[in-house]
Coordinates of C-alpha atoms in Angstrom, one line a residue:
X1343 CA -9.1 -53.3 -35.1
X1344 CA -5.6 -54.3 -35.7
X1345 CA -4.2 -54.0 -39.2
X1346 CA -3.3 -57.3 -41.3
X1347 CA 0.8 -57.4 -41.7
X1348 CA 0.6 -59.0 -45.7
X1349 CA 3.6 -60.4 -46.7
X1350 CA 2.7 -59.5 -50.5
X1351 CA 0.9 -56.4 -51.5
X1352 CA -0.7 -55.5 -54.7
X1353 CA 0.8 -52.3 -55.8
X1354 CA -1.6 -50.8 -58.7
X1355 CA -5.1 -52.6 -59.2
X1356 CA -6.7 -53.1 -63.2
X1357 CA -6.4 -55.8 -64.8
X1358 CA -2.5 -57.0 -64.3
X1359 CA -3.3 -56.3 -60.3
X1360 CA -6.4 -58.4 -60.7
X1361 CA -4.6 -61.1 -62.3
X1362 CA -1.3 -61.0 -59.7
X1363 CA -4.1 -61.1 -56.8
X1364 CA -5.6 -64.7 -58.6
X1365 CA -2.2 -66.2 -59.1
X1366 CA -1.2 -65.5 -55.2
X1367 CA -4.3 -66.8 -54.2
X1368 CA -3.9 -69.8 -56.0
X1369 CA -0.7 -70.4 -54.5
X1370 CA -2.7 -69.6 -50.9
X1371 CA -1.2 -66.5 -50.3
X1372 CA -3.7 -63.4 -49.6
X1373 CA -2.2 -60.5 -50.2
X1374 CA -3.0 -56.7 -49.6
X1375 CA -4.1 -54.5 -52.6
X1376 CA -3.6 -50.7 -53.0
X1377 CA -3.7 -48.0 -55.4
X1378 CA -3.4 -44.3 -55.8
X1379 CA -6.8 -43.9 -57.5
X1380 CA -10.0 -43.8 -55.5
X1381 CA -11.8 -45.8 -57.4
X1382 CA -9.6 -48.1 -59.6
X1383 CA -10.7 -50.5 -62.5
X1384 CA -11.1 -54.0 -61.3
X1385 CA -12.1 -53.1 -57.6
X1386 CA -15.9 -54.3 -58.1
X1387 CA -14.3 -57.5 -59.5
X1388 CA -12.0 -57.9 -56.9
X1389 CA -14.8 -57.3 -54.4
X1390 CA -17.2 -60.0 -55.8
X1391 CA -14.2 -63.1 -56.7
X1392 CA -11.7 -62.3 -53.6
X1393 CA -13.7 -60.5 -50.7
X1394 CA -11.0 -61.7 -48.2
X1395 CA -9.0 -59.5 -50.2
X1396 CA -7.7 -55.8 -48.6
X1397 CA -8.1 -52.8 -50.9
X1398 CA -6.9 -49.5 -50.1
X1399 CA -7.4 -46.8 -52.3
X1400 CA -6.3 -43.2 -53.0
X1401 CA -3.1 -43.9 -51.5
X1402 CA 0.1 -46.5 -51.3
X1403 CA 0.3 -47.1 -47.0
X1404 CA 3.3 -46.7 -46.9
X1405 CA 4.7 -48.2 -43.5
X1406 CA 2.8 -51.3 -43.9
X1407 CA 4.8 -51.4 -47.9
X1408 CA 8.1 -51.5 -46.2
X1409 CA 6.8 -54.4 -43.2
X1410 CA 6.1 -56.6 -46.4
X1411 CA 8.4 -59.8 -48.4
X1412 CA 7.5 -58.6 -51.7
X1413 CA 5.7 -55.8 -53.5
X1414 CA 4.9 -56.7 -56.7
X1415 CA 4.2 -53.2 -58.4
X1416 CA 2.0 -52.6 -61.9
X1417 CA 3.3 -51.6 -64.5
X1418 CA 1.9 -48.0 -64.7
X1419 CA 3.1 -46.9 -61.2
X1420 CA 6.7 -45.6 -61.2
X1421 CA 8.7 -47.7 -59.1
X1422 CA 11.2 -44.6 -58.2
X1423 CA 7.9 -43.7 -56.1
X1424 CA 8.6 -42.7 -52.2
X1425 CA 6.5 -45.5 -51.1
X1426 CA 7.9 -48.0 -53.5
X1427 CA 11.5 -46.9 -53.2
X1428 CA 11.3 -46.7 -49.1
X1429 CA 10.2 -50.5 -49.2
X1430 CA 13.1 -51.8 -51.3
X1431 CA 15.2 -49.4 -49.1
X1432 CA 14.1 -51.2 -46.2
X1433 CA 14.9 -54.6 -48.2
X1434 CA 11.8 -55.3 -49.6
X1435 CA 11.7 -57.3 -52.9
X1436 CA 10.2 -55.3 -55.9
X1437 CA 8.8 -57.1 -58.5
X1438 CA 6.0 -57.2 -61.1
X1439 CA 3.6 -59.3 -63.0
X1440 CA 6.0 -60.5 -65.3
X1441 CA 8.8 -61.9 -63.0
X1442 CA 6.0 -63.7 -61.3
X1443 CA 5.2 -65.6 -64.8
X1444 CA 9.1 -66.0 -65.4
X1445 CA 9.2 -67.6 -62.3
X1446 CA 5.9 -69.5 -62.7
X1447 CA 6.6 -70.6 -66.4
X1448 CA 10.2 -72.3 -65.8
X1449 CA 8.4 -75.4 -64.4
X1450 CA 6.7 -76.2 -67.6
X1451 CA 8.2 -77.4 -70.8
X1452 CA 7.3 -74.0 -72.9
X1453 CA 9.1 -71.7 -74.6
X1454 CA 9.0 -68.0 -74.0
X1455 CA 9.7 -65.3 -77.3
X1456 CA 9.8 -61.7 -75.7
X1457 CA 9.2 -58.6 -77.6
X1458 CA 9.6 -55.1 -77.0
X1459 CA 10.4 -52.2 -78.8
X1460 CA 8.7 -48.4 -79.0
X1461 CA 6.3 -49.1 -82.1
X1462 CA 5.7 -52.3 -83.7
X1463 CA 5.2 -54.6 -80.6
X1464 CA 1.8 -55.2 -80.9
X1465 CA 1.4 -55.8 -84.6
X1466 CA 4.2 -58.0 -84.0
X1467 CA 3.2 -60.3 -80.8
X1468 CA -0.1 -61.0 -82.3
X1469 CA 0.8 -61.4 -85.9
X1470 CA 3.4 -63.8 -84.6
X1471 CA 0.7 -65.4 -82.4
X1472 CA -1.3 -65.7 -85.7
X1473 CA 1.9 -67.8 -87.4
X1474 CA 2.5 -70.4 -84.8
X1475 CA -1.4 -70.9 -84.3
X1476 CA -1.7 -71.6 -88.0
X1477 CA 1.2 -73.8 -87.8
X1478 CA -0.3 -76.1 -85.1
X1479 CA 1.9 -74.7 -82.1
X1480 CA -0.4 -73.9 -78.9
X1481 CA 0.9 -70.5 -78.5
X1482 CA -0.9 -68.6 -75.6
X1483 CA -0.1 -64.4 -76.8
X1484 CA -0.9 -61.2 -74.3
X1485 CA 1.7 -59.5 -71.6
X1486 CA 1.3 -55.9 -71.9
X1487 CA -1.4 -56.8 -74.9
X1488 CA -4.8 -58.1 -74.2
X1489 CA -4.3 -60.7 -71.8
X1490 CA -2.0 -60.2 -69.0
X1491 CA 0.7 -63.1 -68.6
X1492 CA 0.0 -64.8 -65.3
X1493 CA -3.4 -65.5 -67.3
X1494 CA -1.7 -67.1 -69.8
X1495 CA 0.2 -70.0 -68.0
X1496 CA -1.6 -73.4 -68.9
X1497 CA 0.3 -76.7 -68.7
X1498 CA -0.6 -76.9 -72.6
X1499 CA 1.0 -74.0 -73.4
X1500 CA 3.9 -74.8 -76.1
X1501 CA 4.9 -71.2 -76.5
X1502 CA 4.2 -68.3 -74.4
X1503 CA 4.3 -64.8 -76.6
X1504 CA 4.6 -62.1 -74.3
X1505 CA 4.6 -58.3 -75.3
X1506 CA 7.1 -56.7 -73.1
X1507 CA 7.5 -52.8 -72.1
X1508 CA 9.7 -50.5 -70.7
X1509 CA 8.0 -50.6 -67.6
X1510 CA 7.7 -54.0 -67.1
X1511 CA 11.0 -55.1 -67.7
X1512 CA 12.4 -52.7 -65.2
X1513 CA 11.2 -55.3 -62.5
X1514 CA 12.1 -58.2 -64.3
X1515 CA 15.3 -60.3 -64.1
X1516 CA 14.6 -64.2 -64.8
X1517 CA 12.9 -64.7 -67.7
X1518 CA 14.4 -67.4 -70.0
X1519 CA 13.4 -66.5 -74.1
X1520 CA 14.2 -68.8 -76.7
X1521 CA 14.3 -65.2 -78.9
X1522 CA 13.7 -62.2 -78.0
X1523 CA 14.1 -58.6 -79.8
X1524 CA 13.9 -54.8 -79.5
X1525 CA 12.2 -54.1 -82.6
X1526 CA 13.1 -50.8 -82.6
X1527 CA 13.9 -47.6 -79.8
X1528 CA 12.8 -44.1 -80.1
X1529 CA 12.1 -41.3 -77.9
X1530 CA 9.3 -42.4 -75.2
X1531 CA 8.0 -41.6 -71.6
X1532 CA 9.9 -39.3 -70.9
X1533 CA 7.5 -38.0 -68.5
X1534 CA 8.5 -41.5 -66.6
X1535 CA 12.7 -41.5 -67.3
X1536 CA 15.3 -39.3 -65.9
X1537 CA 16.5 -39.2 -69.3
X1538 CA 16.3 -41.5 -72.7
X1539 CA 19.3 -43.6 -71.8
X1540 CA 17.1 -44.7 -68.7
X1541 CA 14.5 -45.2 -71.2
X1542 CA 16.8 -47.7 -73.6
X1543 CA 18.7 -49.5 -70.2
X1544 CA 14.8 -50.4 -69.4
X1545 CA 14.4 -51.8 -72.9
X1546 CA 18.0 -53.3 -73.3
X1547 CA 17.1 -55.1 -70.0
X1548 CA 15.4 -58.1 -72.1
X1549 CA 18.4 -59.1 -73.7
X1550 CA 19.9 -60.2 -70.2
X1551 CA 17.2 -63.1 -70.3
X1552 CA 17.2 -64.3 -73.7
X1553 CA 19.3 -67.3 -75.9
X1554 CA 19.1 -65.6 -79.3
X1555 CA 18.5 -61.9 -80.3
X1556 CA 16.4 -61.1 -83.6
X1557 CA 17.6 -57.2 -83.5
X1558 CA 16.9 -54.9 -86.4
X1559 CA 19.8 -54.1 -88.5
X1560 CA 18.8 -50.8 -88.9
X1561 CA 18.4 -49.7 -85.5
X1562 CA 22.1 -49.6 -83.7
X1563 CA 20.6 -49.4 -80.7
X1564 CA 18.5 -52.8 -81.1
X1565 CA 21.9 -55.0 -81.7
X1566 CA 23.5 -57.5 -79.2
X1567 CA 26.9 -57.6 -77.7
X1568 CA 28.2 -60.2 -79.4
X1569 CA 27.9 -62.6 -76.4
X1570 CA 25.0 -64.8 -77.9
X1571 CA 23.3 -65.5 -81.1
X1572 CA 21.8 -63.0 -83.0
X1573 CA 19.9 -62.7 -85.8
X1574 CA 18.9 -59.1 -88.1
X1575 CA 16.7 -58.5 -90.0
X1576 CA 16.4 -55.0 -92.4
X1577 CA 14.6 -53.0 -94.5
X1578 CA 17.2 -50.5 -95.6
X1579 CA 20.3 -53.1 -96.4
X1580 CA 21.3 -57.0 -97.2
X1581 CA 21.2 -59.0 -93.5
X1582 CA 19.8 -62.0 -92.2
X1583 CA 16.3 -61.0 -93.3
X1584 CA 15.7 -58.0 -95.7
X1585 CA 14.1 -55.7 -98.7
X1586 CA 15.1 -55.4 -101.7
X1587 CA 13.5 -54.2 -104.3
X1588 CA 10.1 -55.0 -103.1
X1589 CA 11.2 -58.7 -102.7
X1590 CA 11.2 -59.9 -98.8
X1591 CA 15.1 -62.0 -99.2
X1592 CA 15.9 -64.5 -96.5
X1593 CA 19.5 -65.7 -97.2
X1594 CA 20.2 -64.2 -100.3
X1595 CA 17.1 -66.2 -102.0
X1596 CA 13.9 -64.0 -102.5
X1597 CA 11.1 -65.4 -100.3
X1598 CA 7.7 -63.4 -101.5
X1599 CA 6.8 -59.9 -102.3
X1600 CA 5.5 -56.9 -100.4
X1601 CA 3.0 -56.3 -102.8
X1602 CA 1.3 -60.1 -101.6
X1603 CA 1.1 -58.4 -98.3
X1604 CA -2.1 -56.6 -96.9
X1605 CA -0.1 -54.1 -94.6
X1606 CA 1.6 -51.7 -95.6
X1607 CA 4.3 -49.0 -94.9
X1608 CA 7.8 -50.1 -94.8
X1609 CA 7.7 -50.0 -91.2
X1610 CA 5.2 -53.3 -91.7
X1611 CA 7.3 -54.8 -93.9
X1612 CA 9.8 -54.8 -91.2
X1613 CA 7.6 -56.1 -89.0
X1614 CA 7.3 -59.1 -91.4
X1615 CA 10.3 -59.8 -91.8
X1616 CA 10.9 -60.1 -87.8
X1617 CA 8.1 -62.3 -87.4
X1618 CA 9.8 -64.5 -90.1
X1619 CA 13.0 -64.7 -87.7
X1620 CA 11.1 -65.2 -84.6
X1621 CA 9.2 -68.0 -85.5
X1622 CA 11.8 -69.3 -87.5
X1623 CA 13.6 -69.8 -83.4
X1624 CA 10.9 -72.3 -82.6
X1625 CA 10.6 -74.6 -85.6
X1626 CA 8.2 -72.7 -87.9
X1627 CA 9.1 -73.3 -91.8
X1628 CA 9.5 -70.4 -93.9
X1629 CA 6.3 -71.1 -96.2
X1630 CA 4.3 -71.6 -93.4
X1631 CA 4.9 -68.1 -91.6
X1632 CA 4.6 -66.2 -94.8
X1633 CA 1.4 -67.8 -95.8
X1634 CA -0.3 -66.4 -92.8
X1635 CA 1.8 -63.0 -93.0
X1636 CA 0.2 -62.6 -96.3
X1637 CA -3.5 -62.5 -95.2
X1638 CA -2.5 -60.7 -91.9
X1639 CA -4.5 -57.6 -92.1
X1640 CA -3.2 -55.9 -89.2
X1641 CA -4.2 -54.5 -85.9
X1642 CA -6.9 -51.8 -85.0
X1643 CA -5.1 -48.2 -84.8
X1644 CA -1.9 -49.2 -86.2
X1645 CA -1.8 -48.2 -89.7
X1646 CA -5.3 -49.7 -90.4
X1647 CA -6.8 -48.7 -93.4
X1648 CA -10.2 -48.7 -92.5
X1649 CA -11.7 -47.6 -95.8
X1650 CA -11.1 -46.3 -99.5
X1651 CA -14.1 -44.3 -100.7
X1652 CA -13.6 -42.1 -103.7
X1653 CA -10.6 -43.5 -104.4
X1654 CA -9.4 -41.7 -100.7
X1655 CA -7.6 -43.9 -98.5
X1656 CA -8.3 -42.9 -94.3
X1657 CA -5.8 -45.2 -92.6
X1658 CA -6.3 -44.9 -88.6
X1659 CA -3.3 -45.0 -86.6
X1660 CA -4.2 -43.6 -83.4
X1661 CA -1.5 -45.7 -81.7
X1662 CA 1.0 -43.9 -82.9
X1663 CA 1.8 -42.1 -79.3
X1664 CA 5.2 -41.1 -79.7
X1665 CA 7.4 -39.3 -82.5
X1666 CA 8.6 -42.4 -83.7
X1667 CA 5.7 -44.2 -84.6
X1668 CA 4.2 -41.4 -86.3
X1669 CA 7.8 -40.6 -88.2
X1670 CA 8.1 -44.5 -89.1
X1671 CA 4.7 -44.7 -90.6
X1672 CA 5.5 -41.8 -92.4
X1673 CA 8.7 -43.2 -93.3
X1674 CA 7.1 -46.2 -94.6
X1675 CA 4.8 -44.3 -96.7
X1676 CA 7.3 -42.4 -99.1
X1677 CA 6.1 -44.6 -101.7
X1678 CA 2.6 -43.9 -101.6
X1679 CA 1.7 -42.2 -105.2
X1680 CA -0.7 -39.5 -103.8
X1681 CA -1.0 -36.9 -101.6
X1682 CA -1.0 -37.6 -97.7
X1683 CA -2.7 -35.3 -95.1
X1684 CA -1.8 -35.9 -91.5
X1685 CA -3.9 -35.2 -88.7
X1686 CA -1.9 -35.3 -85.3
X1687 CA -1.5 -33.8 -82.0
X1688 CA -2.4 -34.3 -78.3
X1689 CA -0.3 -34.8 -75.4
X1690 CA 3.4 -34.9 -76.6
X1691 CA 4.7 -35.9 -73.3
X1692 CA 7.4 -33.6 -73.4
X1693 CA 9.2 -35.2 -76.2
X1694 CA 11.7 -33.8 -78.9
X1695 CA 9.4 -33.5 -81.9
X1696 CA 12.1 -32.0 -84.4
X1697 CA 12.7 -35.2 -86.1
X1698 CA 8.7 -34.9 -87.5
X1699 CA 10.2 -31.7 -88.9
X1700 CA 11.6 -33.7 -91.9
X1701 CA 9.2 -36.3 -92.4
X1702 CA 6.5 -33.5 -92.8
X1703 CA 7.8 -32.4 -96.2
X1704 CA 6.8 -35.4 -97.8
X1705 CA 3.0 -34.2 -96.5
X1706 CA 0.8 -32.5 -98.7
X1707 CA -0.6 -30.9 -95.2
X1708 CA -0.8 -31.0 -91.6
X1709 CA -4.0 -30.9 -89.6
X1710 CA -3.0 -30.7 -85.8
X1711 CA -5.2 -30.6 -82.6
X1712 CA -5.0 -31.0 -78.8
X1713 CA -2.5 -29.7 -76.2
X1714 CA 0.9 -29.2 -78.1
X1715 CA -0.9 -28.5 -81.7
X1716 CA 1.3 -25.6 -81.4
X1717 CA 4.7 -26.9 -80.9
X1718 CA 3.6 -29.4 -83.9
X1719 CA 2.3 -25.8 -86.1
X1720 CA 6.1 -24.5 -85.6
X1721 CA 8.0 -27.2 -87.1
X1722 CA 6.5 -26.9 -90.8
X1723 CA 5.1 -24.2 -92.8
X1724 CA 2.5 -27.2 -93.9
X1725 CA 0.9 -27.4 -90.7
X1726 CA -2.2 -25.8 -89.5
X1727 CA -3.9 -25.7 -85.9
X1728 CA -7.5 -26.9 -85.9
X1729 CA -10.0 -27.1 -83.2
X1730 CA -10.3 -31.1 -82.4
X1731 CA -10.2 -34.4 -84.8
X1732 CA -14.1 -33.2 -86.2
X1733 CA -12.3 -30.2 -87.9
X1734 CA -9.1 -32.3 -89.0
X1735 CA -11.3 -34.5 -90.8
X1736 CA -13.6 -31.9 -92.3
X1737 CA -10.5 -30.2 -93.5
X1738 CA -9.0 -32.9 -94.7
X1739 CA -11.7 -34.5 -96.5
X1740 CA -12.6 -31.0 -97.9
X1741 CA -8.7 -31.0 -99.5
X1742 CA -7.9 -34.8 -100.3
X1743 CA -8.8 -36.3 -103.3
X1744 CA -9.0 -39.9 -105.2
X1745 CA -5.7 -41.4 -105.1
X1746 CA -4.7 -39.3 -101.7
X1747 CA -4.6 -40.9 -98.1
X1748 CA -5.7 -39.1 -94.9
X1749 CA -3.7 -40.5 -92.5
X1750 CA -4.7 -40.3 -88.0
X1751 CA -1.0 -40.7 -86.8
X1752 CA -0.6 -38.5 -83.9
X1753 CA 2.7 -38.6 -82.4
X1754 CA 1.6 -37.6 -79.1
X1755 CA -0.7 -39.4 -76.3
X1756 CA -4.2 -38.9 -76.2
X1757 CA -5.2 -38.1 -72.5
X1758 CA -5.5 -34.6 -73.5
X1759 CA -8.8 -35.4 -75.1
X1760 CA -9.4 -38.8 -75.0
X1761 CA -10.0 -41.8 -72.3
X1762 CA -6.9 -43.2 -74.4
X1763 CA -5.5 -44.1 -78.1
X1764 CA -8.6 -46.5 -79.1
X1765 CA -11.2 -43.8 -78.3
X1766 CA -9.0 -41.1 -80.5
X1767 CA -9.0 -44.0 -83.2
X1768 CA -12.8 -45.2 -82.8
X1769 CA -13.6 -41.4 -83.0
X1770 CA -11.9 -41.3 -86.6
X1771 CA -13.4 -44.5 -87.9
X1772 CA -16.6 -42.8 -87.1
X1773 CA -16.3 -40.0 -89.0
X1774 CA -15.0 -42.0 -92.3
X1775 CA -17.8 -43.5 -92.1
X1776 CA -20.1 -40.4 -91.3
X1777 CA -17.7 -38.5 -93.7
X1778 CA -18.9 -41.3 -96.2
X1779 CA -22.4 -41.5 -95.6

């Protein structure tokens, strides 16, 4: 039986492959789906809602890649792959789920507000999500969070929020923002980049396709060129939004405290205070952001205190997959009045972790686990090597007392041990609560 010559294939199946394979469809193109894994997520899915579909698994074909118009790639599959790269060698276009929405999006009358950065993204996208809902704006929120973007468009749609990585941005040239920002860059997939200018070129890419910059003032790396507007925002020094002395200032004028706020870290606060600027670009008042900021209680696995018994604070923040997450919530935690006890580790993804070195003196102790517990047991005299999270939290809860805060932020991946960062998280809300009857 002859093969079918697709002009579009599928690179990379789950759930942005399953949502790339509705949009073509809808446009009445079929296209051919494949992926590396032999039995990818979504494949039952795509089986029962497109049967006409092609699915090859357990390997990219690559001849019939490079015979194709346009390969629109995932964003978890490298596109410096042979296959991937012999197709755009041959002239093939390579693209992914969000250029197809950029694309899409610039027939309605919506705006678009990207966001990107190594931590902070998600608290961000939906907390701003959360503003411009309460203010009456029919905002539609996902990208590389919850729902993927070609889901999103509707022709109500007033403002798309999109959550934006590395990865996806590397195949994406013509999206139009309204505002955009890099909330912050720190050392990440490495184990994906040549090198971490690779890494910030990827994330720098967003401010190519954007009207106004909110960039944090604190972060060199975040700022614009000069070449269009741009707004900053601080925790460290006076700017367009800042801190200062536990006052959030906009303009000079104090606009509400942190202490109103339900986060918490100063890494939150920052957070805040660029939501306040973002939706501030599409018409949103002042009072009206900060009223919902205030009763924001944040997102699962990113600093979420999930209880206080015994006067103990456990905060889970299993999100934290990189150096820099863990070293900002740290960071934003100097403050705290007792005694914090860290349990991290996992898969460090060949990362520099010497910058942890420093923020682990202001930890009472160190309780690592998984693959590179070992590199983390080196950097402090603090830190000791345990078997798994069971024995972090035993530990822990054996040494912390009211008033202290045992805090899951691992700095490393959890594929080491874990189906990913929510199951490392879930695990730890588990045992506060076995820990706590």
């Amino acid at each position: 039986m002859a093969e079918t010559k697709h002009t579009h294939w599928v690179v990379g199946l789950g759930a942005t492959g399953l949502s790339v394979v509705r949009y073509l469809c809808g446009l009445g193109i079929t296209p051919g789906v494949c992926d590396s894994r032999m039995s990818p997520p979504g494949a039952a899915k795509l089986a029962e809602e497109f049967p006409q579909v092609e699915l090859i698994c357990g390997h990219f074909p690559a001849q019939r890649l490079a015979q194709a118009q346009q390969l629109i790639v995932s964003p978890g599959i490298a596109v410096a792959s042979e296959a991937i790269a012999t197709a755009a060698a041959s002239g093939v276009e390579i693209v992914g789920d969000i250029e197809l929405f950029a694309r899409a999006v610039k027939a309605q009358d919506a705006k678009v507000i990207g966001i990107t950065g190594s931590n902070g993204k998600s608290t961000v996208t939906s907390l701003l999500g959360e503003v411009l809902s309460k203010a009456g704006i029919a905002a539609e929120i996902g990208g590389n969070i919850g729902t993927p973007a070609l889901n999103l468009l509707s022709a109500h749609a007033q403002v798309y929020v999109l959550e934006l990585s590395s990865f996806q941005l590397e195949t994406t040239t013509s999206l139009d923002c309204t505002a955009a920002t890099i909330l912050n860059v720190t050392e990440d997939h490495l184990d994906r980049y040549p090198d971490y200018a690779a890494y910030l070129a990827a994330k720098r890419r967003l401010y190519q396709q954007t009207r106004c910059i909110v960039a944090n003032q604190d972060d060199p790396q975040t700022w614009g060129d000069g070449a269009i507007e741009e707004l900053r925002f601080s925790v460290q020094q006076e700017s367009d939004w800042y801190l200062q002395h536990g006052h959030m200032m906009a303009a000079g004028e104090s606009i509400g405290k942190v202490d109103e706020l339900q986060l918490i870290g100063r890494h939150n606060y920052a957070n805040a205070l660029a939501v306040l600027a973002l939706a501030q670009s599409v018409g949103v008042s002042i009072q009206d952001a900060l009223k919902t900021i205030k009763q924001y209680p944040g997102l699962a696995h990113r600093c979420q205190t999930v209880a206080i018994e015994e006067g103990i604070r456990y905060v889970n923040d299993s999100k934290a997959t990189n150096v820099g997450a863990t070293v900002a919530a740290l960071d934003g935690l100097t403050d705290y009045p007792g005694n914090i006890y860290l349990i991290a580790g996992g898969d460090a993804k060949q990362a520099d972790l010497t910058p942890l070195a420093k923020a682990f003196q202001g930890v009472k102790q160190v309780l690592a686990f998984g693959k590179d517990a070992e590199l983390l047991v080196r950097l402090s005299e603090n830190c000791q090597r345990v078997e798994d999270l069971d024995a972090a939290m035993a530990q822990a809860k054996l040494s912390a007392h009211s008033g202290d805060l045992i805090l899951l932020s691992p700095a490393c991946a959890s594929l080491d041990m874990y189906p990913n960062f929510m199951a490392r998280g879930d695990h730890f809300c588990q045992l506060v609560r076995g820990a706590n009857g």
